[in-house]
Coordinates of C-alpha atoms and ligand atoms in Angstrom, one line a residue:
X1 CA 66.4 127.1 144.5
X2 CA 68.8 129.6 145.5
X3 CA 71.5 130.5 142.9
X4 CA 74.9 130.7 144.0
X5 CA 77.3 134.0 142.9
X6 CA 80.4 133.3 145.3
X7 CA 80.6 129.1 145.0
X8 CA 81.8 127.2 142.3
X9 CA 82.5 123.4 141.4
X10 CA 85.3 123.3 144.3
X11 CA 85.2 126.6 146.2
X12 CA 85.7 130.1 145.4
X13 CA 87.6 131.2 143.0
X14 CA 88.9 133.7 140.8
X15 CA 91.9 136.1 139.6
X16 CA 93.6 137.3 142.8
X17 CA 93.8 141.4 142.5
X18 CA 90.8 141.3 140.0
X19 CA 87.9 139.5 140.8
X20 CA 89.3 138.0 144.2
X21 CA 89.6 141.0 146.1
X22 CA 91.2 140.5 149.6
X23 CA 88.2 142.7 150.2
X24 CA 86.8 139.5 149.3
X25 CA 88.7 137.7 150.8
X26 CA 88.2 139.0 154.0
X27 CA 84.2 138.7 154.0
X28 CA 84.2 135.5 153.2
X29 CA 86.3 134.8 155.5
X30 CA 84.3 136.3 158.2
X31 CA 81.2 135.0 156.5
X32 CA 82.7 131.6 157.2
X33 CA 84.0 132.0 160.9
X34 CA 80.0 132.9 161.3
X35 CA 79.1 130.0 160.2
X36 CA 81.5 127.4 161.7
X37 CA 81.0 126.4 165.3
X38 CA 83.0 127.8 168.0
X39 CA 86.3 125.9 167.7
X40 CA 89.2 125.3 166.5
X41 CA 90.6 126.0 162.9
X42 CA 93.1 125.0 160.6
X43 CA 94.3 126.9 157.6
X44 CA 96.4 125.2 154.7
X45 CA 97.8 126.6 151.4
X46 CA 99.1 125.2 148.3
X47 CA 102.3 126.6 146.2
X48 CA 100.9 129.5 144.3
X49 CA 102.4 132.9 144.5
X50 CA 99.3 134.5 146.1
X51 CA 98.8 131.9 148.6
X52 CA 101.0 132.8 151.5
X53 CA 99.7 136.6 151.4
X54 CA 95.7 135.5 150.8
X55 CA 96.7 132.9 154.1
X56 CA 97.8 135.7 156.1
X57 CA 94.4 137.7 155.1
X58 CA 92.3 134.8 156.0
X59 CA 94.1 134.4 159.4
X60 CA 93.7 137.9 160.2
X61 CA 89.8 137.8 159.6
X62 CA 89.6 135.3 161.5
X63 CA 91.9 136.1 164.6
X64 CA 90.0 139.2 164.6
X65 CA 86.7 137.4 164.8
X66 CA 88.4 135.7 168.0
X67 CA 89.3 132.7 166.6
X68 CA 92.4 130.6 167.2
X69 CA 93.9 128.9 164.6
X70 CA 96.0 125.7 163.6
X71 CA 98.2 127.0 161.1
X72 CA 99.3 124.0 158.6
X73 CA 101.3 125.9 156.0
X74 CA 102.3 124.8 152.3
X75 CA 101.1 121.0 152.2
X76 CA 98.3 119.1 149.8
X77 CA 94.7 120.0 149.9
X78 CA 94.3 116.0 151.1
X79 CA 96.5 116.6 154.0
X80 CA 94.8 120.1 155.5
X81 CA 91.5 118.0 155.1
X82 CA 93.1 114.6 156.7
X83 CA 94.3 116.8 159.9
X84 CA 90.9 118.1 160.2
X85 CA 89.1 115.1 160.2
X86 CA 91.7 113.1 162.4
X87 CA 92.9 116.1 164.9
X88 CA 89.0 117.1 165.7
X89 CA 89.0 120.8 164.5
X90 CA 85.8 122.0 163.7
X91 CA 86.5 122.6 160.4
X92 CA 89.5 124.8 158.3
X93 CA 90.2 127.1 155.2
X94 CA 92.2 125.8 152.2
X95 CA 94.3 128.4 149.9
X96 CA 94.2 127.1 146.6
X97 CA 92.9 127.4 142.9
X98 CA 93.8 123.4 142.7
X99 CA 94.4 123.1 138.6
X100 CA 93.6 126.6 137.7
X101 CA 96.6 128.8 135.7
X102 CA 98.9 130.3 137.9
X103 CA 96.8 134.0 138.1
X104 CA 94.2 132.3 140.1
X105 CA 93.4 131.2 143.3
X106 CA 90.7 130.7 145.7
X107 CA 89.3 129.2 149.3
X108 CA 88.2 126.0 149.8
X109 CA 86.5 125.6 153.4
X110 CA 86.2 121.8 154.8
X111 CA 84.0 120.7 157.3
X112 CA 84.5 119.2 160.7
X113 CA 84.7 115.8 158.9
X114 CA 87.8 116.2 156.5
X115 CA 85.3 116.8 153.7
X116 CA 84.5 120.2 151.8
X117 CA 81.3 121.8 153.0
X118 CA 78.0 120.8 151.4
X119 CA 76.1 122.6 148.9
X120 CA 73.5 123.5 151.2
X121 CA 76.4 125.2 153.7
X122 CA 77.3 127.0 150.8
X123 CA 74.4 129.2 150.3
X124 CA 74.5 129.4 154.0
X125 CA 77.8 131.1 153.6
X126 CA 76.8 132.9 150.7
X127 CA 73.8 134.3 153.0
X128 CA 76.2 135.4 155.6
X129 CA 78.3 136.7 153.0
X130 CA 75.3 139.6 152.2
X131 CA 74.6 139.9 155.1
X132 CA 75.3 142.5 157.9
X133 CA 77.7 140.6 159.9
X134 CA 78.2 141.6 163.5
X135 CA 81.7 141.3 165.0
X136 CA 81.8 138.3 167.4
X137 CA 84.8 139.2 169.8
X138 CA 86.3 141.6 171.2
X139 CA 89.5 139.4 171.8
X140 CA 91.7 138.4 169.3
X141 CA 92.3 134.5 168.2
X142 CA 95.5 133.0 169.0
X143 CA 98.0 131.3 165.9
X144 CA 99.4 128.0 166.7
X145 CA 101.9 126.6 163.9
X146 CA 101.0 122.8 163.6
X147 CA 104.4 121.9 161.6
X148 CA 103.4 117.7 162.1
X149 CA 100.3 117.6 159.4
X150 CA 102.7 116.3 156.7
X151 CA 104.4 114.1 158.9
X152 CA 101.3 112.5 160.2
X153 CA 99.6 112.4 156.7
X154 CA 102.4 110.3 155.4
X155 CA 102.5 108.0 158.0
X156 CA 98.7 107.3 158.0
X157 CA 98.8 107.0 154.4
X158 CA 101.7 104.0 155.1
X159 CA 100.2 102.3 157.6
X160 CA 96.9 101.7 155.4
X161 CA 98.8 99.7 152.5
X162 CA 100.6 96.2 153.3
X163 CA 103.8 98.3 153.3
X164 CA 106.0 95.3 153.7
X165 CA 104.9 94.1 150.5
X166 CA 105.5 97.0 148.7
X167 CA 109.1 97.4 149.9
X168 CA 109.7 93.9 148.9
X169 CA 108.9 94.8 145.8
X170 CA 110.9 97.7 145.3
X171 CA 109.4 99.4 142.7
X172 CA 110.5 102.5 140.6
X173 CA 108.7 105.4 140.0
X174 CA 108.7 108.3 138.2
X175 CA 106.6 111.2 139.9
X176 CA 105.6 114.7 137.9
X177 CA 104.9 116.7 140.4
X178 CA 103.9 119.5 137.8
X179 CA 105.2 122.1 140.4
X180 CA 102.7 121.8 142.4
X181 CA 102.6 121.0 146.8
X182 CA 102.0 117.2 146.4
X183 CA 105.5 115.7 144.1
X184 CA 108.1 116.4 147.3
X185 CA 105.1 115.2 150.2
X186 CA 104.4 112.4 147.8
X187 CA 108.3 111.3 147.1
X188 CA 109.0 110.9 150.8
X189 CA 106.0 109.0 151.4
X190 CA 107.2 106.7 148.0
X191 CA 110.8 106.5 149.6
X192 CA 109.2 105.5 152.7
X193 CA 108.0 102.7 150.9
X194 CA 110.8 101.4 149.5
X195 CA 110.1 102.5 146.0
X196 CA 113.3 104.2 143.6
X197 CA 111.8 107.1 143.3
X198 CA 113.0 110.0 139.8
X199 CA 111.3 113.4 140.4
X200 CA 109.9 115.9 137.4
X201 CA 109.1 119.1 138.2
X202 CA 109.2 118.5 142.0
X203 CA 110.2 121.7 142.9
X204 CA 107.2 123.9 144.1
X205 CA 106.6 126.9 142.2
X206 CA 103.7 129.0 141.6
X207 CA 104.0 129.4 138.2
X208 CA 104.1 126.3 137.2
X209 CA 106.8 126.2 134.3
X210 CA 106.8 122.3 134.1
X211 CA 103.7 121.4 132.5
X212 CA 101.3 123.2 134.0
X213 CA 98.8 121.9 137.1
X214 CA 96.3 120.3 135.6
X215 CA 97.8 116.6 134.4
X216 CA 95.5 115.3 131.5
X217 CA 96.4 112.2 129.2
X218 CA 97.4 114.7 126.7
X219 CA 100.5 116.9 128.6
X220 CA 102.2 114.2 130.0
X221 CA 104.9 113.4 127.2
X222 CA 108.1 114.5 130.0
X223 CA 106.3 111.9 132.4
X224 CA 106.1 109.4 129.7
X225 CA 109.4 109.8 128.1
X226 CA 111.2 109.2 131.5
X227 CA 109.6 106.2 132.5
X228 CA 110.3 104.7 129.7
X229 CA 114.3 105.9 129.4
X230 CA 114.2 104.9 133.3
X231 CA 112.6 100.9 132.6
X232 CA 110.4 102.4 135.4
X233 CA 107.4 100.0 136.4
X234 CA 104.7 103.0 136.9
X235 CA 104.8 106.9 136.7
X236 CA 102.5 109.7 138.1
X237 CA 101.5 113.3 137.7
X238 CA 99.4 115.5 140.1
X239 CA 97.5 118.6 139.7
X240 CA 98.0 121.9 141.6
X241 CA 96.9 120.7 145.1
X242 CA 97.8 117.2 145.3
X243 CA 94.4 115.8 145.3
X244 CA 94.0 114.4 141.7
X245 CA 96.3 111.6 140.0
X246 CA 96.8 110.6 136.7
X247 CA 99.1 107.1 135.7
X248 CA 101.0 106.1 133.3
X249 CA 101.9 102.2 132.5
X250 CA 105.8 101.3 132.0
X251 CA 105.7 102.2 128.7
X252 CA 104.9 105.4 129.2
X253 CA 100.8 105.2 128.0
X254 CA 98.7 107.5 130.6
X255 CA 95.8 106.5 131.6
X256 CA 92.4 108.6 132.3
X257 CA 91.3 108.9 136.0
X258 CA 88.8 106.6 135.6
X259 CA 90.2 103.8 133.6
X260 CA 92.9 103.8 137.1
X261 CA 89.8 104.3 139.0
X262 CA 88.0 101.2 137.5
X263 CA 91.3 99.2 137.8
X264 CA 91.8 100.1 141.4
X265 CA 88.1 99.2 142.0
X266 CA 88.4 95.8 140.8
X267 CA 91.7 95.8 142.5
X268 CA 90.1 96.7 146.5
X269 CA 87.1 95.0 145.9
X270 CA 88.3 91.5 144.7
X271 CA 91.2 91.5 147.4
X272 CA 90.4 93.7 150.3
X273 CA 86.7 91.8 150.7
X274 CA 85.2 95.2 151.1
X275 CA 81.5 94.9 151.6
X276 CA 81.3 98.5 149.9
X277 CA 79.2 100.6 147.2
X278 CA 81.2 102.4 144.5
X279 CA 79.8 105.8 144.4
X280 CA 81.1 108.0 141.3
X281 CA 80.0 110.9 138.7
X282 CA 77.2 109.6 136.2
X283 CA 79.7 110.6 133.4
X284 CA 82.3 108.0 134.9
X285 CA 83.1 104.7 132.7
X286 CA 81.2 101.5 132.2
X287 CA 84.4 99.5 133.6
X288 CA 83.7 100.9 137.1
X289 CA 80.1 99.5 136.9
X290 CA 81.4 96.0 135.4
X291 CA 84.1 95.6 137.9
X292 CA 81.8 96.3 141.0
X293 CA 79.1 94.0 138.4
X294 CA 82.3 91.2 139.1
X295 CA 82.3 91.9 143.0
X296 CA 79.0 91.9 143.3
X297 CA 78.7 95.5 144.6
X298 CA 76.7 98.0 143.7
X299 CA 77.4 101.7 142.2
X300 CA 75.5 105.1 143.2
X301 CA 75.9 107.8 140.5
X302 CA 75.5 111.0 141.5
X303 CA 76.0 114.3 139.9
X304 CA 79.7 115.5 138.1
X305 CA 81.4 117.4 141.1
X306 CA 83.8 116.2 143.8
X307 CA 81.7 117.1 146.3
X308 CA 78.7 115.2 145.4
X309 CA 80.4 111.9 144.9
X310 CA 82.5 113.0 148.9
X311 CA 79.1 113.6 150.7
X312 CA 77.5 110.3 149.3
X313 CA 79.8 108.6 150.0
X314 CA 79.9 109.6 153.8
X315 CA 75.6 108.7 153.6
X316 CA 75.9 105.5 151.9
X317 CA 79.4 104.3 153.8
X318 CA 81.3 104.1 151.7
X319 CA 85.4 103.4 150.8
X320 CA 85.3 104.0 147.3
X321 CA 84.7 106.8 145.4
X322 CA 86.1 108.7 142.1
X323 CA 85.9 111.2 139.5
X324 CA 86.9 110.2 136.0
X325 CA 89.3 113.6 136.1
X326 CA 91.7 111.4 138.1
X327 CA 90.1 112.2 141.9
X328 CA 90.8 108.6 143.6
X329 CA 88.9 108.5 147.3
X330 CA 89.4 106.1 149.7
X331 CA 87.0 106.6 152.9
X332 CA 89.3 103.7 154.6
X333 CA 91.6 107.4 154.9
X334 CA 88.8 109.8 154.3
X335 CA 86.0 110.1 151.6
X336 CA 87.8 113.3 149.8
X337 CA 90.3 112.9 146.7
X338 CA 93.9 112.3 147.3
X339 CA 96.9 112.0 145.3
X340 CA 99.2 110.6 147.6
X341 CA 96.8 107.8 148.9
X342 CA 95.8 106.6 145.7
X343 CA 99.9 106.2 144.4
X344 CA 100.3 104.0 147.7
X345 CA 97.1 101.9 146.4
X346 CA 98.1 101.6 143.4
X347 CA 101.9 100.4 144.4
X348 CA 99.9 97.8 146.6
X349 CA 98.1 96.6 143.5
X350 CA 101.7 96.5 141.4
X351 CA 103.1 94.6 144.4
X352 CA 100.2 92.5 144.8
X353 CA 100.1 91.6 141.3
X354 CA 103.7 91.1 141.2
X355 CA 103.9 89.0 137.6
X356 CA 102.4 91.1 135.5
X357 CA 102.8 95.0 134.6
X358 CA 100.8 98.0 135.1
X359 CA 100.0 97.8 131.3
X360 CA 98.7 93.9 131.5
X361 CA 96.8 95.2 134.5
X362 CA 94.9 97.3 132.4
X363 CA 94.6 95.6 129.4
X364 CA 92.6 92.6 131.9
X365 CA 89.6 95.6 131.5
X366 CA 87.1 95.1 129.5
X367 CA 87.5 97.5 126.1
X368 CA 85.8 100.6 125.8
X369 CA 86.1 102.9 123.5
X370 CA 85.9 106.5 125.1
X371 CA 85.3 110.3 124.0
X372 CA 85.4 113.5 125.5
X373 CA 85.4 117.2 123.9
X374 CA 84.3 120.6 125.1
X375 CA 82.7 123.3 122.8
X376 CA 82.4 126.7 123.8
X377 CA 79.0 128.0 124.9
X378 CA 78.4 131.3 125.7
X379 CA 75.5 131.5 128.0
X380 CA 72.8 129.6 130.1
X381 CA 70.0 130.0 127.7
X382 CA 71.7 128.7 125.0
X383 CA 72.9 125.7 126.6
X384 CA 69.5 125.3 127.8
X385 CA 68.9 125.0 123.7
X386 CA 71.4 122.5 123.4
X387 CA 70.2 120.4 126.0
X388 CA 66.5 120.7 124.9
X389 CA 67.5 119.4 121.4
X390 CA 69.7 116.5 122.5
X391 CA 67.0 115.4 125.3
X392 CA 64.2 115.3 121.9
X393 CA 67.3 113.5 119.7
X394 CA 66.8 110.3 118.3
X395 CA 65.4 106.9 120.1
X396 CA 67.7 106.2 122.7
X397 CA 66.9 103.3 124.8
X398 CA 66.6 105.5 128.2
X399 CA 67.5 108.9 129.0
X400 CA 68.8 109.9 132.5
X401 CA 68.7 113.4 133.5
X402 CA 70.6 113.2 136.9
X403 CA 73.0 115.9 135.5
X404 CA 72.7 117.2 132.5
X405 CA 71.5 114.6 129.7
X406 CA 72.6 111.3 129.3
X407 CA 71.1 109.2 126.4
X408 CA 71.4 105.4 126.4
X409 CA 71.7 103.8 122.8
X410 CA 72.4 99.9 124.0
X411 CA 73.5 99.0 127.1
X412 CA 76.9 99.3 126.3
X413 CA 76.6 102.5 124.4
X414 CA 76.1 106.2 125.9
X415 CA 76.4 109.6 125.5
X416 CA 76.1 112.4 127.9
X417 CA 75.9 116.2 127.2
X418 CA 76.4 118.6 130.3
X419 CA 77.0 122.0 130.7
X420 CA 80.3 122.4 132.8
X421 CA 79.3 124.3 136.3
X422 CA 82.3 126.3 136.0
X423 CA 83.2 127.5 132.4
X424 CA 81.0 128.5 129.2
X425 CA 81.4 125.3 127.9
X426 CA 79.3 122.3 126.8
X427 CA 80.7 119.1 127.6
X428 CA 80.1 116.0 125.6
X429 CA 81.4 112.6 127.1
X430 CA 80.2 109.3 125.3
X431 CA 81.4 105.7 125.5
X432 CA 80.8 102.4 123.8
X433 CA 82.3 98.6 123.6
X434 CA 81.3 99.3 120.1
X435 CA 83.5 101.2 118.1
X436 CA 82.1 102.0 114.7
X437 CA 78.5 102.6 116.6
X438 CA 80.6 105.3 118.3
X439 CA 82.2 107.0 116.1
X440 CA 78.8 107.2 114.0
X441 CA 76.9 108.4 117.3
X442 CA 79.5 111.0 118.3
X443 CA 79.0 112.6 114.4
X444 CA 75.8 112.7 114.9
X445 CA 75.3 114.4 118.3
X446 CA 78.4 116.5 117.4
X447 CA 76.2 117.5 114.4
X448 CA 73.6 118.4 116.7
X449 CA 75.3 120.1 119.3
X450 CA 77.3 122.1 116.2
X451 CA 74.0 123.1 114.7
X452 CA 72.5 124.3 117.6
X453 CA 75.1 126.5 118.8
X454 CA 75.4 128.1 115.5
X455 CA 71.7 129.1 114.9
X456 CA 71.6 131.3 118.2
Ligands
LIG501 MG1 92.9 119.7 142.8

């Protein structure tokens, strides 16, 4: 197979000025008009510094490749992809480095269907990319500003939650927006709703002074402080671009993506009557698989990677889908992560479950004990080492190798070990309803990984 140099995890990106060129910018750009059908595009960008000046090179490749162009603005990476797949363009560019520190940023092109293009597209771009590309107008492309994306994202988002319950039961929330485009969409949709919303770092800035744009159980003390000082019933954070979400419970605990994930499984499933798979990473918890178990619906892993779990989801039909990073899909809207859908699902839950709170909602999960850590790697080969090593570890019950390794110890008990697709790192995940057999089993891979990474 072909390797990839432009593509990452979620797009390209990179260090605008350094290793994102406009230069860049501009082939890919054209490297992507190539590949799209003739059409209609729409072009989106989130609040970094860089992004209205890399939207304007974009638009220019691509008016000068003939193309017209919807022009959406500053708005979520959810929204840009909802007006796609609602408002039939043939597809679109989004300006964003999602979580990434403020110095970056990057493209993100989405298909005709809402969802971001497939791997396989991706090397088709890459190909056109290297290529000798051939002008393909003499005209230029027209701009049309479409100033009603946010509008009409919000009010689809509303009309696919039992909105009448949730304004009955008025409930308060405290959004983080962490700076980033999502906190004031998201706030207007919550008011919408009836909720009383209090705003932290709602006001977009590319810099990101708050708490930076990636929201992770560990930086969310602000978020956690104020809904507790606030008796709010819920509180929640987004990253850069709006699509990912991370909860907290009234007294402030966050929660990872997929613990809300599971809970919001179990939730739509046992309520909505959904005759649905769950599709999700292979590193996601065992309380997604035992809550679909409960439902009697079935769970397709696929490999770590929004993308993956976005396209399968769109083979297999799907409405649910999630990363344990805090990406919440719901294909009812479309099959892509989404910040803003997943806070209205989870207010329907809170409503719907009216006696008890957020925290008793999560505590009716079964108990797992999780762990994740990251050790730095610094090439390919080596963490082809590692992997070797922990694949030849031990005598797990079963060892899956969908992405990266993931050894079985019991049914209840795993660990994976993955390289991360996007920095030199070496991730290890691991999980158990056990807790002494994990804590023994993370020492010893830990060990492993440790001694492995210290002999090359
Ligand atoms: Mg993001």
């Amino acid at each position: 197979m072909k390797t990839k140099t432009l593509f990452g995890t979620n797009g390209v990106r990179g260090i605008f000025g350094a290793d994102l060129t406009s230069e860049k910018v501009i082939r890919l750009s054209k490297a992507l008009v190539h590949h799209f059908p003739k059409g209609m595009l729409a072009v989106g960008f989130d609040g970094r510094t860089s992004s209205p000046i890399i939207s304007r090179i974009v638009c220019s490749a691509l008016y000068s490749e003939g193309r017209d162009i919807r022009l959406g603005g500053l708005l979520p990476t959810p929204c840009l992809q909802y007006a796609i797949k609602y408002r039939n363009y043939i597809g679109g560019l989004m300006i964003t480095a999602s979580h990434n520190p403020p110095e970056y940023n990057g493209i993100k092109p989405i298909a005709k269907d809402g969802i971001e293009i497939s791997r396989e597209d991706e090397l088709k771009v890459e190909e056109n990319y290297y290529s000798n590309m051939q002008s393909l107008s003499n005209f230029v492309g027209k701009e049309i500003v479409e100033e009603s994306m946010v509008e009409s994202y919000i009010d689809t988002i509303y009309s696919l939650v039992d909105f009448e319950k949730i304004r009955d039961r008025k409930i308060k929330i405290v959004v983080d927006g962490g700076n980033g485009v999502q906190g004031p969409v998201c706030s207007s949709l919550l008011k919408m709703l009836g909720c009383k919303v209090m705003t932290l770092n709602c006001n977009v800035d590319g810099d990101f002074p708050g708490r930076g744009p990636e929201p992770t159980v560990n930086n969310l003390k602000s978020l956690s402080d104020a809904v507790v000082s606030a008796g709010a019933d819920v509180g929640v954070a987004y990253d850069g671009d709006g699509d990912r979400s991370i909860f907290c419970d009234e007294k402030g605990q966050p929660y990872s993506g997929d613990k809300t994930g599971a809970l919001l499984t179990k939730y739509l499933l046992s309520t909505k009557k959904l005759n649905t798979a769950v599709v999700c990473p292979i590193n996601t918890t065992l309380a997604v698989s035992e809550a679909a178990k409960e439902n009697r619906a079935n769970v397709i892993y696929t490999k770590v990677g929004s993308v993956e779990v976005s396209r399968q989801m769109v083979k297999s039909n799907s409405i649910i889908g999630m990363e344990e990073n805090g990406g919440f899909m719901y294909g009812k809207l479309n099959e892509v992560r989404d910040g803003a859908m997943t806070t209205a699902l989870v207010l329907e839950m809170l409503a719907t479950y009216s006696k008890d709170s957020f925290s008793n909602l999560i505590n009716s999960l079964p108990r797992i004990f999780q762990f994740k850590s990251k050790y730095p790697c610094p090439t390919s080969t080596i963490a082809e080492k590692v992997m070797n090593k922990v694949q030849a570890h031990g005598n797990p019950k079963k060892i899956e190798t969908l992405d990266g390794i993931k050894a079985w110890i019991d049914e209840e008990t795993w660990i994976m070990v993955r390289p991360s697709g996007t920095e030199p790192i070496i991730r290890l995940y691991a999980e158990s309803t056990d807790k002494t057999l994990l804590d023994s089993k993370i020492n010893e891979y830990v060990r492993l990984i440790g001694k492995e990474l210290q002999s090359t």
